[in-house]
XYZ file of C-alpha atoms in Angstrom:
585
model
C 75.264 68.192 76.328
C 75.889 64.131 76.350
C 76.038 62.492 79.744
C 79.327 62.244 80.624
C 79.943 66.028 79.006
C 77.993 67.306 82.174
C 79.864 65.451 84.802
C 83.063 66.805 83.045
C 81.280 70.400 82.892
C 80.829 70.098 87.274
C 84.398 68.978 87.274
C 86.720 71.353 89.424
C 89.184 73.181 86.620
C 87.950 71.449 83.407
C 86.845 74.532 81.850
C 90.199 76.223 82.042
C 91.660 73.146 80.871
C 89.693 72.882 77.987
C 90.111 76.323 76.955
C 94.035 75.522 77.108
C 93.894 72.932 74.988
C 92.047 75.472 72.305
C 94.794 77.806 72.766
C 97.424 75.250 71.953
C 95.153 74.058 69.117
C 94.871 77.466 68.075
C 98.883 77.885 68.238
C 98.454 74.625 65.483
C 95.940 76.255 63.274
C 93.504 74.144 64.747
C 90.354 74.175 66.431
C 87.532 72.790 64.905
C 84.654 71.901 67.116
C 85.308 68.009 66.887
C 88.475 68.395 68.978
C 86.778 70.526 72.053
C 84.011 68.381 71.855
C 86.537 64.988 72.135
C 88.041 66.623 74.769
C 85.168 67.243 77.203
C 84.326 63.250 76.039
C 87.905 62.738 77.620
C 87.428 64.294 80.571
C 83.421 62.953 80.876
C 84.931 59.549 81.325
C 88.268 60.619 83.212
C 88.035 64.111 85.002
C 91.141 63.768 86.677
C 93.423 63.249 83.348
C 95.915 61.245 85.747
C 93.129 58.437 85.904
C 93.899 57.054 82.388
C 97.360 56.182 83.082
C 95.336 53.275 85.402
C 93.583 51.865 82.162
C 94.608 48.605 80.522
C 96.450 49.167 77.594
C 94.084 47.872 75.144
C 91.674 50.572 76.648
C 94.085 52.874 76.379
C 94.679 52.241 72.540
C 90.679 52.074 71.758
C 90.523 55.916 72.448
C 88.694 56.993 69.435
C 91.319 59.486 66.830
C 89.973 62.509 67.926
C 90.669 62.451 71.444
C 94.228 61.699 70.956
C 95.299 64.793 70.670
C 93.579 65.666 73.982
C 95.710 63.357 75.758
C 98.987 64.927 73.676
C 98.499 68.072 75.012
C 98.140 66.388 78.581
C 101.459 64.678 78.262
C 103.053 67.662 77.116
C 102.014 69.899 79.443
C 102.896 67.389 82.366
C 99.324 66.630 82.713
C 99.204 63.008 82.025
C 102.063 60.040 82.623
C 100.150 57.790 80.385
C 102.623 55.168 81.470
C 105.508 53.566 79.084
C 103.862 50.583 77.505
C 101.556 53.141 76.297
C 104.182 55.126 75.048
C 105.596 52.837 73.294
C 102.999 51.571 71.377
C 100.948 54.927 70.162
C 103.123 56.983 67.541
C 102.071 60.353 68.321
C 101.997 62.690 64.983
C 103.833 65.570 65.121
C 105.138 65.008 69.094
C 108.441 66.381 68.521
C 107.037 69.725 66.643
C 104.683 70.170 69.286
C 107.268 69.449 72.520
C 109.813 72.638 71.309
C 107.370 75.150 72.503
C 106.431 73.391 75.710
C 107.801 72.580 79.067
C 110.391 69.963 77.454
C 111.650 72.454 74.680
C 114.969 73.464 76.579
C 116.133 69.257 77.828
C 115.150 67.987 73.997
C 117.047 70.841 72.556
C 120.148 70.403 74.782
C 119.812 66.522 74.091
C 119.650 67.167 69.970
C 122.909 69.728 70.686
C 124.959 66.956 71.856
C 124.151 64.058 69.514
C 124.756 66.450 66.759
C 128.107 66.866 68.255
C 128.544 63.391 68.703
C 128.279 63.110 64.775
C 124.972 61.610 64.404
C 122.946 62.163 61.236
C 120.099 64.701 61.353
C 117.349 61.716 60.815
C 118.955 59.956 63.544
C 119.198 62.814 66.033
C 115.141 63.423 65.544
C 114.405 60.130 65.728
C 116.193 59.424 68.802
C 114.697 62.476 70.686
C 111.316 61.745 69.619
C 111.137 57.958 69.953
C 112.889 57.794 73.387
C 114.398 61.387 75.047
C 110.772 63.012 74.819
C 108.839 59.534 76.168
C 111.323 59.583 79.250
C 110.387 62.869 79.842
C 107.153 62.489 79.413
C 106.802 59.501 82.042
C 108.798 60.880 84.300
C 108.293 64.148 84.344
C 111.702 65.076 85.682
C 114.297 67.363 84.001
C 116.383 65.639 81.759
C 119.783 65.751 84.155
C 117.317 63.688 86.497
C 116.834 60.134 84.091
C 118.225 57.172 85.484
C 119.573 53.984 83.481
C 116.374 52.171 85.415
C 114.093 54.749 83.570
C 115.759 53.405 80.118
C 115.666 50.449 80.634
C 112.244 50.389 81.447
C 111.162 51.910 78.557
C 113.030 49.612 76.302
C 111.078 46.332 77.797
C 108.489 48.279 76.270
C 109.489 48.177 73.408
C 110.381 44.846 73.626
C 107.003 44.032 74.826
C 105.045 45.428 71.264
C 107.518 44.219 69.616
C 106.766 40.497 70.845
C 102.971 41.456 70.829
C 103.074 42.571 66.742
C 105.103 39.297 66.154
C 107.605 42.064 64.517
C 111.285 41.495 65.397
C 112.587 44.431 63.052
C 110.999 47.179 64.750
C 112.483 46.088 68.481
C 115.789 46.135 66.165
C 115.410 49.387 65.385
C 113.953 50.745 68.816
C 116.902 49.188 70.766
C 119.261 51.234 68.312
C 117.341 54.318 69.729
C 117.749 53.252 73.196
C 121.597 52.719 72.584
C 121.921 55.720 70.766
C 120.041 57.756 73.366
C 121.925 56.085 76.443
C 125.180 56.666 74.748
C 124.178 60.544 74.211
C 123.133 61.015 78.181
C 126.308 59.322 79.150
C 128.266 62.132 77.310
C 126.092 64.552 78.577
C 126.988 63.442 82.464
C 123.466 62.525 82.534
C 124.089 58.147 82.985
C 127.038 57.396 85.153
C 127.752 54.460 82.871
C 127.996 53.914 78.991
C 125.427 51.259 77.347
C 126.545 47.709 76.894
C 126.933 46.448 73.221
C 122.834 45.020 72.854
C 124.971 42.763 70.238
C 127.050 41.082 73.459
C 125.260 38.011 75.014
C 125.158 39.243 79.075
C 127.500 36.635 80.440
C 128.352 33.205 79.796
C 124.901 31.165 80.275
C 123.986 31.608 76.863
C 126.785 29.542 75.696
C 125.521 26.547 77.119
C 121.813 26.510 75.231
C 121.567 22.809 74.488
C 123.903 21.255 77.633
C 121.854 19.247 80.081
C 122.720 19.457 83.906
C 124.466 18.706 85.906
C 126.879 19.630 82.906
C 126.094 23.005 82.613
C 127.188 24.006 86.537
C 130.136 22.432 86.292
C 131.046 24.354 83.149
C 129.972 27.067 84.285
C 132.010 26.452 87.536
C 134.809 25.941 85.530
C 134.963 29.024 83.325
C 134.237 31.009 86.622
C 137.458 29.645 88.179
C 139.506 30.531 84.858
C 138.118 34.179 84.778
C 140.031 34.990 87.990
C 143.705 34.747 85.431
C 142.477 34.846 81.898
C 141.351 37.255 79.894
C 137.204 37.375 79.164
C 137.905 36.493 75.662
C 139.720 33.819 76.612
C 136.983 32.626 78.955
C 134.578 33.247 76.020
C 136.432 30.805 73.977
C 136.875 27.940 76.550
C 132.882 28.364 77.217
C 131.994 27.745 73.586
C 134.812 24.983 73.511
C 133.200 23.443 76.409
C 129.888 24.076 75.211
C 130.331 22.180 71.722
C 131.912 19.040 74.013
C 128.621 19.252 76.276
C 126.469 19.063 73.133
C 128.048 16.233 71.702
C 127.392 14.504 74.991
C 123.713 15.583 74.969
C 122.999 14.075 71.288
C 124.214 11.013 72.737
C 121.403 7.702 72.994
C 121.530 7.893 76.019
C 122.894 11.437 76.634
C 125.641 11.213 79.126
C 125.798 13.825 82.345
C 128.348 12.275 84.333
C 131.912 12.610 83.462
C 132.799 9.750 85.532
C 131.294 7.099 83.314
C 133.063 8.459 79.938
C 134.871 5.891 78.530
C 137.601 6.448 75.822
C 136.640 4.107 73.603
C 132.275 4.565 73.392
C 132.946 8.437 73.795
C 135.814 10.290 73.192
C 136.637 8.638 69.633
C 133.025 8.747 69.109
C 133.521 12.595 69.533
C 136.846 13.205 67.894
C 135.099 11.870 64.765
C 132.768 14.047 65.023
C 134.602 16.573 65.333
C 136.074 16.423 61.783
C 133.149 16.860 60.047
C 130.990 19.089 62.563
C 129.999 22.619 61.363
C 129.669 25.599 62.573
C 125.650 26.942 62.748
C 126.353 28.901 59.492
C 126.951 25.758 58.055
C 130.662 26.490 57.581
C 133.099 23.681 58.211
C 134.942 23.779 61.373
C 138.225 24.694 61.169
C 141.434 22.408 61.973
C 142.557 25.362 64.494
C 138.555 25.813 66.192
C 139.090 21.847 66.668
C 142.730 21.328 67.500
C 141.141 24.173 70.312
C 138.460 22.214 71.762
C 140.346 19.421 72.461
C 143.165 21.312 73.833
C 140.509 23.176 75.763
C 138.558 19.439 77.490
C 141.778 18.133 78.229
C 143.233 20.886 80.312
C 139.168 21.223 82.540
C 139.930 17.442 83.055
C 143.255 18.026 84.392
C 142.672 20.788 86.563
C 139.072 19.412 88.005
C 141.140 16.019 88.426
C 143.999 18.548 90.186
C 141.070 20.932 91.955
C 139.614 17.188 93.819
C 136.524 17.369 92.120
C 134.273 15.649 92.717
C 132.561 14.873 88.715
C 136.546 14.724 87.647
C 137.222 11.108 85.144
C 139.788 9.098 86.861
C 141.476 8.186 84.160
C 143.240 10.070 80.799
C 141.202 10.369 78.659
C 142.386 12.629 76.109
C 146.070 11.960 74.649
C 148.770 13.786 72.889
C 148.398 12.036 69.799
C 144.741 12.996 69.276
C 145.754 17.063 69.247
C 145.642 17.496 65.517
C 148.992 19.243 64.145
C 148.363 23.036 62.753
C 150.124 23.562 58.989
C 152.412 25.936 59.445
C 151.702 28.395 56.378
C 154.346 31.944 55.779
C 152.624 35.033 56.688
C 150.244 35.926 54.304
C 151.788 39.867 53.215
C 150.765 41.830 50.421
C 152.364 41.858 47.188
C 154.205 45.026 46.127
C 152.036 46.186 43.517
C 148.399 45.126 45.957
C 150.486 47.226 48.296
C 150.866 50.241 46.571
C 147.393 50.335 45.104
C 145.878 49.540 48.671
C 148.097 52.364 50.356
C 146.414 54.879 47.407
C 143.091 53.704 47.851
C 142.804 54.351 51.582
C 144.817 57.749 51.414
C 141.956 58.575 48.571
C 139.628 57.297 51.231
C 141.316 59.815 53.394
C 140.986 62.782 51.833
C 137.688 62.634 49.796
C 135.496 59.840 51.846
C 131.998 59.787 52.070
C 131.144 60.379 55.393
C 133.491 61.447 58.429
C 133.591 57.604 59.842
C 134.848 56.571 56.469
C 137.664 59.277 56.415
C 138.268 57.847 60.116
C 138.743 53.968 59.211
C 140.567 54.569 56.531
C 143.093 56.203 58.478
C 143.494 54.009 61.131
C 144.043 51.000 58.458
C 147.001 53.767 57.312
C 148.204 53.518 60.709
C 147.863 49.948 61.057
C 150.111 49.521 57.813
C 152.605 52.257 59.268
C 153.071 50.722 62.636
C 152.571 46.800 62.395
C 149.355 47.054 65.152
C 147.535 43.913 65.775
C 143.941 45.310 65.707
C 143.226 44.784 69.451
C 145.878 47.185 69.731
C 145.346 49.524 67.241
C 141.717 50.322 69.033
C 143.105 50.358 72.424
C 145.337 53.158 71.831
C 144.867 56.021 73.989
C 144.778 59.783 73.180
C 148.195 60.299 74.380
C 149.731 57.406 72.865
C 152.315 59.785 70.636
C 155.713 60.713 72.900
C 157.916 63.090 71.558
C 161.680 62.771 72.781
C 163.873 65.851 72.001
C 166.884 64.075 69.966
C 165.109 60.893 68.948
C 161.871 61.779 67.150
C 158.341 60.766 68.226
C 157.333 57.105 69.226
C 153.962 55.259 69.147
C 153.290 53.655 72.869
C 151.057 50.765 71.963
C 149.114 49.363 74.998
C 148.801 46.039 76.256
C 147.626 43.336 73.798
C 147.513 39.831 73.128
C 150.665 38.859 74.585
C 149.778 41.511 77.764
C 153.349 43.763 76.854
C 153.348 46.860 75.957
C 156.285 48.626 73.560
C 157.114 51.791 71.796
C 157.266 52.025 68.073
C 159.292 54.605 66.232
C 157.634 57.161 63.873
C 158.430 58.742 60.903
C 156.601 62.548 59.708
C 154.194 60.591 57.499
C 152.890 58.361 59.929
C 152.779 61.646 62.927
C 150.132 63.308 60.460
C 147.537 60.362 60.022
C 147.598 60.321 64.141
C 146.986 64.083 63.850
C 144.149 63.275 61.473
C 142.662 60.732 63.429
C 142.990 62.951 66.638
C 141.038 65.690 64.628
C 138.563 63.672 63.025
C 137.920 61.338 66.347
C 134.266 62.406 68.326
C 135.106 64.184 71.631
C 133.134 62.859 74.769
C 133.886 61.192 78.222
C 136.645 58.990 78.950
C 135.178 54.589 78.530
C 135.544 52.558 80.798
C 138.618 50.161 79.512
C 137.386 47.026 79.067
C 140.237 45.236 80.924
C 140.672 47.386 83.877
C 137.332 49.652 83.791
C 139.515 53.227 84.623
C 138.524 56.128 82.141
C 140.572 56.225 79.274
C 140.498 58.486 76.015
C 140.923 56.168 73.339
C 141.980 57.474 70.222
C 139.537 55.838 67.631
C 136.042 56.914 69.158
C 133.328 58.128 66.908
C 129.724 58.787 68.270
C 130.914 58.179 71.615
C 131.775 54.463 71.436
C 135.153 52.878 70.423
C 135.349 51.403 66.721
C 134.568 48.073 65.820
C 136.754 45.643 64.750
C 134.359 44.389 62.168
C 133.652 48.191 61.019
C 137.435 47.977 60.356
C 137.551 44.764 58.573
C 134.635 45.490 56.184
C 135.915 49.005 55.091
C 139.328 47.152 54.304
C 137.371 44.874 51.823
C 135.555 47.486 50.633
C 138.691 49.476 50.017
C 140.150 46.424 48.401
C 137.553 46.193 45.998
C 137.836 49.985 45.209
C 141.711 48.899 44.443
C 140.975 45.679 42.269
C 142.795 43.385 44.746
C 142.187 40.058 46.624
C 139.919 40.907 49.984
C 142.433 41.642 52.868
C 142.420 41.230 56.790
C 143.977 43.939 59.046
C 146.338 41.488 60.407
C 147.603 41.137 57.023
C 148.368 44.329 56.693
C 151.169 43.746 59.997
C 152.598 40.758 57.741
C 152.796 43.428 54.826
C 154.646 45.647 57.310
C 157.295 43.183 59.164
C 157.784 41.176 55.235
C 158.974 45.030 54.316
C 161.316 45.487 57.163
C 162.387 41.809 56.559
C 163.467 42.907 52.995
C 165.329 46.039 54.255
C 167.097 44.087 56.439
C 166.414 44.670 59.377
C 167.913 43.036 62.600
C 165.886 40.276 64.419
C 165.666 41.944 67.857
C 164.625 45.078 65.959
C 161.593 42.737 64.264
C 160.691 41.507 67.874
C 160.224 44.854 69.234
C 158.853 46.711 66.755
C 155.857 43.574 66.609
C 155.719 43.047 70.105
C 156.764 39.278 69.557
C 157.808 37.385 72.885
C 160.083 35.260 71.195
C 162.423 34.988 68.673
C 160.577 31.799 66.968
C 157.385 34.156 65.665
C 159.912 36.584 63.941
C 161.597 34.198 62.361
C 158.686 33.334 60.497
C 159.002 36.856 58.511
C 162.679 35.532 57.820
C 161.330 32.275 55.886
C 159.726 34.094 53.351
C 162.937 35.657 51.545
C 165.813 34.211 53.228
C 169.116 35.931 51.535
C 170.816 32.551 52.326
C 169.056 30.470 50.858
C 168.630 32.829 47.516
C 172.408 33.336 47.667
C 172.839 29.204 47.995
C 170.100 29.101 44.895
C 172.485 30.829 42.764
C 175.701 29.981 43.733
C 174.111 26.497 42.472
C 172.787 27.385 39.703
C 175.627 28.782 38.530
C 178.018 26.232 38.723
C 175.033 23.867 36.840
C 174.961 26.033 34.063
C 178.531 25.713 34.122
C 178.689 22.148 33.766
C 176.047 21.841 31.087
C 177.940 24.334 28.913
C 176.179 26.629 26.230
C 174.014 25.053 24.140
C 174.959 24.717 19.809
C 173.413 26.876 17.938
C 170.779 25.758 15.146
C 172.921 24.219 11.684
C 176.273 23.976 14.564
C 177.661 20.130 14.781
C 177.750 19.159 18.258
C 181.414 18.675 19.788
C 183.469 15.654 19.019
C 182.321 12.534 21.573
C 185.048 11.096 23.310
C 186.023 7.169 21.881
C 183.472 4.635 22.951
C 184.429 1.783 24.233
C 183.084 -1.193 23.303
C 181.676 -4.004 25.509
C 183.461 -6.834 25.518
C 186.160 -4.370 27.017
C 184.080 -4.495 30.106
C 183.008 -7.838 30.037
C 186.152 -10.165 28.905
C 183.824 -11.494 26.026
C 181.577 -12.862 28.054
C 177.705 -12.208 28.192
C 177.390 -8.905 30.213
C 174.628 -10.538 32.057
C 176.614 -12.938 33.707
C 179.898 -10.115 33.986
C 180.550 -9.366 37.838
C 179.589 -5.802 37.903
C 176.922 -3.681 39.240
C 173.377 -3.665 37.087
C 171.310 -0.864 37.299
C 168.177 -0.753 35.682
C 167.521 2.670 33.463
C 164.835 3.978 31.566
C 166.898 3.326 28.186
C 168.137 -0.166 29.916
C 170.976 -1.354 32.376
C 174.313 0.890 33.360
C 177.190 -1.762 34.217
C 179.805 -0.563 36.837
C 182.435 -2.193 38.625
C 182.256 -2.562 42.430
C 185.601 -0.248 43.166
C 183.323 2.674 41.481
């Protein structure tokens, strides 16, 4: 027996150990010699197993294929907490087979249970247990109602940390999914007190201002701080970015400017409202006359209220001026066309019935419902559980929450529209209440699937797919809500119906629906083009000769003899030459 074999012989309990490790090789069909032999190499080196969890990590990873399965069994068996870097860098063959008939089996079963109920895919459900449940159980060797958010988040910096070490991007991309996956799974298992953020969402607002020098960047920041205490965090969002671009214009600047009191109107603020109408966004896209008309909207208003808050870095002087705002076009809603309509409305309710997959069946549902109702999209995915309210003599009604212009209203409902909310209440995921974004109570929102509220890009992109299906011209949601209002518009319904079945505040954005087919102005059309037709009579038919000409008067009658060009009358120049008229006509 090697060297280190005999100091793991003496050690206290390394026989029995061994000779568990051949019983749950044996359990394997395994048990070849190499594998004991590793093993008591393992423990020659380390005889308590605990010891290797000290080793640096490249140590750790040079432990020759044969004695990996040693240290398997010692993580399995609570032996070992090898320590999550460690984890995350050794894929383990065969882990998850092997951790269903040890101490783990009952916590990743129970896990696997509820992401299946969740709706997750088979694949997804193993992989999630095997790549992140099992490891957190396996480091901290606590039962599975026992994991903490720190304990996942710890294990996905490691992740994070091979990732950056193999130069490979894609495969922290696809471990972070885990992570959300699994954090979203132990939140609807009571596990997590808290739901995972979106690993999409940039944490706050400092990442907007990549490319602002200081002492720009405070005072932006400052700024948008100040403005989160009464506006909404998108609106925030947007007056960061706007503020943002402004600061990066300044930056490019020879030499950059950080001091708003020097800014002159002439050297910068043309300089940048030039540039504005050409900049691009970083896809390359052109801006558009609505993000620019925003931006300067958006550096006028922080130089009025620092200049109103005493600021300090405020200008001193206007700088910005009404006539640089850019004016919007002012285009009709853009509805749907009868027959696009119709062949739309077939293609989702097809969608319905026979989709692909159970989140398919879902979206195209609530893009029913969006048609039926007239719901903005913010709206439509803030709806709540509860949202139907049936009231005995007047049918059910559709309480949409607040939205973009913070009201709320009720919207009637006919039987049709009843069963796709009964659909979408069937088909929806069941799991906690979500924190609402806006006010962070629990709420049951309606469209939930896999434990996390719908997208509204998953909602746009399976409305263009369904428009392709239908052979029509790609369509927004919100277009949808112009197809339903143009409809009512036709039926004829009231204005202060239109306002409160869209939620409009005034009467100004409903009467944009009324522009499109104005009854007035068709009834004026006609009523004109009638009495033109009139007056041009019926045209003579082919061999027909055309109706005697009244006499024609020659014209010296007009002019006395004399040369019309010198007769006092009024000369008009024609395209077949001069009309003469006398001043009394």
């Amino acid at each position: 027996m090697p060297g280190p074999d005999r100091r793991a012989a003496r050690a206290p309990g390394a026989a029995d150990l061994v000779a568990d490790y051949q019983r749950w090789l044996a359990a394997d069909g395994r048990g070849s010699a190499c594998y004991v032999n590793a093993a008591w190499a393992f423990l020659g080196h380390w005889p308590d197993p605990g010891a290797f969890a000290a080793e640096p990590l490249a140590r750790q990873l040079a432990l020759v294929a044969s004695q990996r399965p040693f240290v398997t069994f010692l993580m399995l068996t609570g032996r070992l907490r090898p320590g999550y870097d460690y984890l995350a860098h050794r894929k383990i063959g065969g882990l998850l087979v092997q951790a269903r008939r040890g101490v783990f089996a009952g916590d990743i079963a129970r896990f696997a249970t509820a992401a299946t109920d969740l709706d997750y895919g088979g694949h997804i459900v193993k992989r999630t247990t095997e790549r992140v449940v099992l490891r957190l159980l396996i480091q901290t060797r606590r039962p599975l109602d026992k994991v903490v958010v720190a304990d996942v988040d710890e294990l996905a910096g490691a992740f994070r940390r091979r990732a950056e070490a193999k130069g490979n991007r894609s495969s922290w991309v696809n471990d972070r999914s885990l992570v959300y996956a699994a954090h979203r799974v132990l939140f609807h298992l009571g596990v997590l007190d808290t739901p995972p953020e979106d690993p999409r969402r940039r944490p706050g607002l400092v990442g907007h201002y990549s490319g602002v020098d200081e002492p720009l960047r405070t005072l932006f920041l400052d700024y948008c701080d100040q403005a989160a205490a009464t506006r909404a965090p998108a609106t925030v969002k947007a007056i960061a970015s706007h503020l943002a671009g402004f600061g990066r214009f300044l930056a490019s600047l020879d030499p950059p400017v950080t001091d708003l009191a020097v800014l002159d109107r002439r050297t910068h603020i043309e300089a940048w409202l030039a540039a504005l109408g050409t900049a691009k966004h970083d896809d390359g896209t052109a801006m558009s006359l609505g993000h620019q008309r925003g931006q300067i909207l958006t550096v006028r208003q922080f130089f009025t209220d620092i200049l109103q808050w005493g600021w300090p870095a405020a200008p001193t002087r206007t700088l910005i001026f009404p006539r640089d705002i850019p004016q919007l076009p002012q285009p009709l809603p853009r509805y749907l066309p009868p027959d696009a309509d119709r062949r739309l409305t077939d293609t989702l309710e097809d969608l319905s019935a026979r989709g692909p997959t159970p989140l398919t069946r879902l979206h195209a549902d609530a893009l029913l419902l969006t048609r039926a109702t007239g719901l903005r999209i913010g709206e439509l995915r803030e709806l709540e559980l509860d949202c139907v309210h049936e009231i005995d003599g007047h049918g059910a009604w559709l309480k949409v929450p607040l939205g973009k212009l913070a009201t709320e209203r009720m919207v009637p409902l006919d039987t049709e529209t009843v069963d796709i909310l009964d659909r979408i209440a069937d088909r929806r995921t069941p799991g906690r209440p979500l924190p609402h974004p806006r006010t962070g109570r629990p709420v049951e929102f309606l469209l939930v699937h896999q434990g996390r509220r719908i997208s509204a890009q998953a909602l746009r992109a399976e409305l263009a797919r369904a428009c392709h299906t239908a052979d029509i011209p790609t369509a927004t949601p919100h277009a949808l809500r112009h197809t339903f209002a143009t409809a009512l518009v036709n039926a004829g319904v009231s204005l202060q119906a239109l306002m409160q079945l869209l939620g409009h505040v005034s009467a100004t954005m409903s009467l944009r629906y009324g522009r499109l087919f104005d009854a007035t102005v068709r009834a004026e059309y006609e009523r004109a083009l009638t009495q033109a037709k009139a007056q041009l009579g019926p045209a003579p038919l082919a061999g027909m000769a055309a109706p005697p000409a009244g006499p024609v008067l020659p014209l010296t009658a007009i002019t006395g003899d004399a040369d019309w060009k010198d007769s006092p009358t009024i000369k008009s120049r024609l395209a077949g030459g001069f009309c003469l008229r006398a001043p009394a006509q």
